[in-house]
Coordinates of C-alpha atoms in Angstrom, one line a residue:
X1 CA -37.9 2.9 -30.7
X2 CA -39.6 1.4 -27.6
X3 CA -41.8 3.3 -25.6
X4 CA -40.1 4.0 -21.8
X5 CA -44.0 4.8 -20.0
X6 CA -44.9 3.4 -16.8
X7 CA -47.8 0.9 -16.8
X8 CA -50.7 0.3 -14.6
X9 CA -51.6 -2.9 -12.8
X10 CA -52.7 -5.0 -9.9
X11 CA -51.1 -8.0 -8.7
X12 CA -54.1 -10.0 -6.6
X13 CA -54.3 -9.3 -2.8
X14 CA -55.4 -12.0 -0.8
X15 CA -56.2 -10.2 2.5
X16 CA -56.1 -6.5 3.2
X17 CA -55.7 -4.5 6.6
X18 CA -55.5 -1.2 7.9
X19 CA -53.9 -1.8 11.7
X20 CA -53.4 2.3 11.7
X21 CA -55.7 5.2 10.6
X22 CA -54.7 8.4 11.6
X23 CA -56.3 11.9 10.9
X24 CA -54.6 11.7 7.2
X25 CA -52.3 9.0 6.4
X26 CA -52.7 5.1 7.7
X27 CA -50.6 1.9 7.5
X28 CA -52.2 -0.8 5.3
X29 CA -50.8 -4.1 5.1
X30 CA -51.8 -6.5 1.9
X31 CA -51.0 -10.4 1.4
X32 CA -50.0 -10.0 -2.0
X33 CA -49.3 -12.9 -4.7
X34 CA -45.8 -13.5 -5.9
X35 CA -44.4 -14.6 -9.2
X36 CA -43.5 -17.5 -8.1
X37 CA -46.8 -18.0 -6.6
X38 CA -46.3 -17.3 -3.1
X39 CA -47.6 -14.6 -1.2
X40 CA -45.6 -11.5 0.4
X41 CA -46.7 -9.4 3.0
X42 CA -46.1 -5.5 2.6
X43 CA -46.9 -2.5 4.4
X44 CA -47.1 0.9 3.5
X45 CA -48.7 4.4 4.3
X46 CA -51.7 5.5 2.8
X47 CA -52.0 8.9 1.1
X48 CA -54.8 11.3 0.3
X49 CA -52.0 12.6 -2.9
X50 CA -50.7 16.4 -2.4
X51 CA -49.6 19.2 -4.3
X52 CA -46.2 21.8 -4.5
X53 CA -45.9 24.6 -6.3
X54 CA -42.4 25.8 -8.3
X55 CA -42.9 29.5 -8.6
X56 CA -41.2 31.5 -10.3
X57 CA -40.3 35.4 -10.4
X58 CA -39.7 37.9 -13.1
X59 CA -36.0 37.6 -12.0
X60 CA -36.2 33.7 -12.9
X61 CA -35.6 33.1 -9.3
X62 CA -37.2 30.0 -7.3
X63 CA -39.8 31.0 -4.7
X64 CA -38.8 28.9 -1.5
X65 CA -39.9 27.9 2.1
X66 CA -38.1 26.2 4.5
X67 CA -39.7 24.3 7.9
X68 CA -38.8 22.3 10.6
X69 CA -39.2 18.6 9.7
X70 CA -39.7 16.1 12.6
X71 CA -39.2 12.9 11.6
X72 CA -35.1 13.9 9.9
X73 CA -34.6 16.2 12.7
X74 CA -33.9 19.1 10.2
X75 CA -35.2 22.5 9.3
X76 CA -35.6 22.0 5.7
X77 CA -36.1 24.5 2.3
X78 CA -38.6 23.1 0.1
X79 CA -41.3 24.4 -2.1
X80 CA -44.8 25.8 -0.9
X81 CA -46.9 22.5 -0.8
X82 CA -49.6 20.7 1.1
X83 CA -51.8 17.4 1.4
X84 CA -55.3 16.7 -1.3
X85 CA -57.1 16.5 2.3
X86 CA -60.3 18.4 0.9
X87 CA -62.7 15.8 -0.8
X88 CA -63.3 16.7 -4.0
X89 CA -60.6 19.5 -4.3
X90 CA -59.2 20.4 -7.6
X91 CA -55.2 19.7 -7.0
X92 CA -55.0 23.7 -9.2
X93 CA -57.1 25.3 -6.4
X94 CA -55.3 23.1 -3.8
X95 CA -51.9 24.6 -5.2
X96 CA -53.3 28.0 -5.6
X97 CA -54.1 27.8 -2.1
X98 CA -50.8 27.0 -0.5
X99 CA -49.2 29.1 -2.5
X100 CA -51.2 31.8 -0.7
X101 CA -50.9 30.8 2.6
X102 CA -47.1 30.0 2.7
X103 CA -45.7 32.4 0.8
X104 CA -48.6 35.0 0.8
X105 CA -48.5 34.7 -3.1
X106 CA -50.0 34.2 -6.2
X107 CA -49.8 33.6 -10.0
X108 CA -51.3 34.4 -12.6
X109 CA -50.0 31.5 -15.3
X110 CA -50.0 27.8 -13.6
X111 CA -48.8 24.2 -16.0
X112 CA -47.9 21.3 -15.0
X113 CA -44.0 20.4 -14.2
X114 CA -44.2 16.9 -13.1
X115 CA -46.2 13.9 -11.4
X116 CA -44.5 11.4 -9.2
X117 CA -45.1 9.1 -6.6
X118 CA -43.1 10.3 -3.5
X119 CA -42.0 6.9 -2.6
X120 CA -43.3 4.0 -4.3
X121 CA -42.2 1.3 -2.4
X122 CA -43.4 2.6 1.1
X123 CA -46.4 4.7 -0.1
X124 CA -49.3 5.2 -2.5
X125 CA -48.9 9.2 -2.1
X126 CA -49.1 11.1 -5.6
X127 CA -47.9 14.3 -6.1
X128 CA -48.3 16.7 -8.6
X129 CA -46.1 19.6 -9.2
X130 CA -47.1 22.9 -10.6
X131 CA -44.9 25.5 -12.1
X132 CA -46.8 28.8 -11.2
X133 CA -45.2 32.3 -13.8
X134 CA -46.6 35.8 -13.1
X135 CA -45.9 35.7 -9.3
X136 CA -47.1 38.7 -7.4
X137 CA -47.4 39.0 -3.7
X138 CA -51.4 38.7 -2.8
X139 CA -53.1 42.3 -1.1
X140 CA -54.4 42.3 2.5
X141 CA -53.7 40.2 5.7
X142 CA -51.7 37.3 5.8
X143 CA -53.2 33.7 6.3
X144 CA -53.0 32.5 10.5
X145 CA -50.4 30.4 10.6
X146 CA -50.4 27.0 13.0
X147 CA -47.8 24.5 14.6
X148 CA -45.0 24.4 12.2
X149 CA -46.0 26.7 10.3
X150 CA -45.8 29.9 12.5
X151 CA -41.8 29.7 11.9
X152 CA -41.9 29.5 8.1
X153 CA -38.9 31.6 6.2
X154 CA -39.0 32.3 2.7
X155 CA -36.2 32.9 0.3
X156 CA -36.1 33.7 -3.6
X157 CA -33.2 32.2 -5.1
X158 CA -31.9 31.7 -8.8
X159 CA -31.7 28.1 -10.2
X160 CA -28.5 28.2 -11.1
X161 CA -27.9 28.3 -7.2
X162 CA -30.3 25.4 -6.1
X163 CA -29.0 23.2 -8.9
X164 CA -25.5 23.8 -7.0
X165 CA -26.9 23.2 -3.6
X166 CA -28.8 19.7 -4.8
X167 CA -25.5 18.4 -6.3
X168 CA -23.5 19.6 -3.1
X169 CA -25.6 17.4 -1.1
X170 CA -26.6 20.7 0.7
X171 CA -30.5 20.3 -0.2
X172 CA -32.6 17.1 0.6
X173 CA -36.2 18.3 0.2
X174 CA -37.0 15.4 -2.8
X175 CA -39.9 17.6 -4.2
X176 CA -37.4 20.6 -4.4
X177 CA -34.9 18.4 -6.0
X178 CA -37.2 17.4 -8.3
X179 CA -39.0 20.3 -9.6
X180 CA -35.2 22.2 -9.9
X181 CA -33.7 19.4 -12.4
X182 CA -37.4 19.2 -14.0
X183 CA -37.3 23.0 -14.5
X184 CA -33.7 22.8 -16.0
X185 CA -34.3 19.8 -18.1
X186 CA -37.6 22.1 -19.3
X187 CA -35.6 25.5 -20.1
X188 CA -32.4 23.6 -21.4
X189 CA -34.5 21.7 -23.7
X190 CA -38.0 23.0 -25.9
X191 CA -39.2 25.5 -23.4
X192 CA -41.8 25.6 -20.9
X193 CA -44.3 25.3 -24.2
X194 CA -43.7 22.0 -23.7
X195 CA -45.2 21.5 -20.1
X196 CA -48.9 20.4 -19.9
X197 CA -51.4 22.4 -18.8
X198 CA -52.5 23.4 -15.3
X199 CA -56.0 20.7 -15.5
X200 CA -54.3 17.8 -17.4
X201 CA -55.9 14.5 -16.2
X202 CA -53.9 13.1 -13.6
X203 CA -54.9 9.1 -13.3
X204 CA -52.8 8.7 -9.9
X205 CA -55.5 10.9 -8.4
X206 CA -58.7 11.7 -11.0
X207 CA -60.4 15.2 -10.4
X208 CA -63.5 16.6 -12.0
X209 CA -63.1 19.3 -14.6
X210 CA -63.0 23.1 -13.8

């Protein structure tokens, strides 16, 4: 049977430019050599990689938050998540971290659902997405909320629902989408014994160990 895994490599890139840095992301633009031995201009946003966290309650219910979105104009539910913009971060503690501050949560069990690249064509972004079991609200004051932020909702609501919303066309978040079907696949199939654990190497974006 062949293997189905995706394999890495470089095509050569004869000039290389960055007309755009912002405070996070930036625009880089490579001459890159074709098959057919031309070369082909592309453009895409640069990424520092971020993380989102599926959690889960005792009542098998999805722990969500929804935001407004500016660039789709929509206020949108998706799953606690946020950018690798700490150098040296571990993406756990990054996870752990947004967990607590939009949702005011934690967990006490933490594997690993899925990795994918948010949009490979237009960006080199990585993403890796926990499944956090053992979810208890955390003790004491809340974390200060900023800009989009201050209007977070939250919402706990059973997969069976969000699988009906996604295939509705009612939900559009692509990391929410993701990590419901992955979760589904997971429990429909061996288990969650089956996911890797919470500090499995991550070659889209290499951490030290814990």
């Amino acid at each position: 049977m062949q293997q189905i895994r995706d394999l890495a490599e470089e095509w050569e890139v004869r000039s290389s430019a960055t007309p755009f840095q912002g405070r996070v992301t930036g625009v880089r633009t490579d001459e890159v050599l074709m098959p057919d031995g031309g070369y082909a201009r592309r453009d895409y946003q640069t990424h520092p990689g971020s993380v989102s966290v599926l959690a889960l309650d005792e009542r098998q219910r999805v722990l969500l938050v929804r935001q407004y979105r500016h660039p789709v104009r929509q206020r949108l539910w998706e799953l606690p998540a946020g950018l690798l913009d700490v150098p040296g971060e571990n993406p756990l503690h990054a996870a752990q971290r947004e967990l607590y501050e939009e949702a005011h949560c934690k967990a006490d069990q933490w594997r690993v659902l899925v990795d994918f690249y948010t949009s490979p064509g237009g960006t080199d972004e990585a993403l890796r997405l926990f499944l956090a079991t053992d979810l208890a609200e955390v003790e004491g004051e809340r974390y200060e909320a900023h800009g989009e932020e201050l209007q977070i909702q939250t919402a706990r609501v059973p997969l069976e629902q969000l699988i009906a919303g996604i295939l509705a066309g009612e939900l559009h978040n692509p990391t929410l989408i993701t990590g419901t079907l992955a979760l589904h696949a997971a429990l429909s199939g061996a288990g969650l014994a089956q996911l890797r654990p919470a500090d499995s190497p991550w070659p889209a974006r290499p951490f030290p160990a814990l």
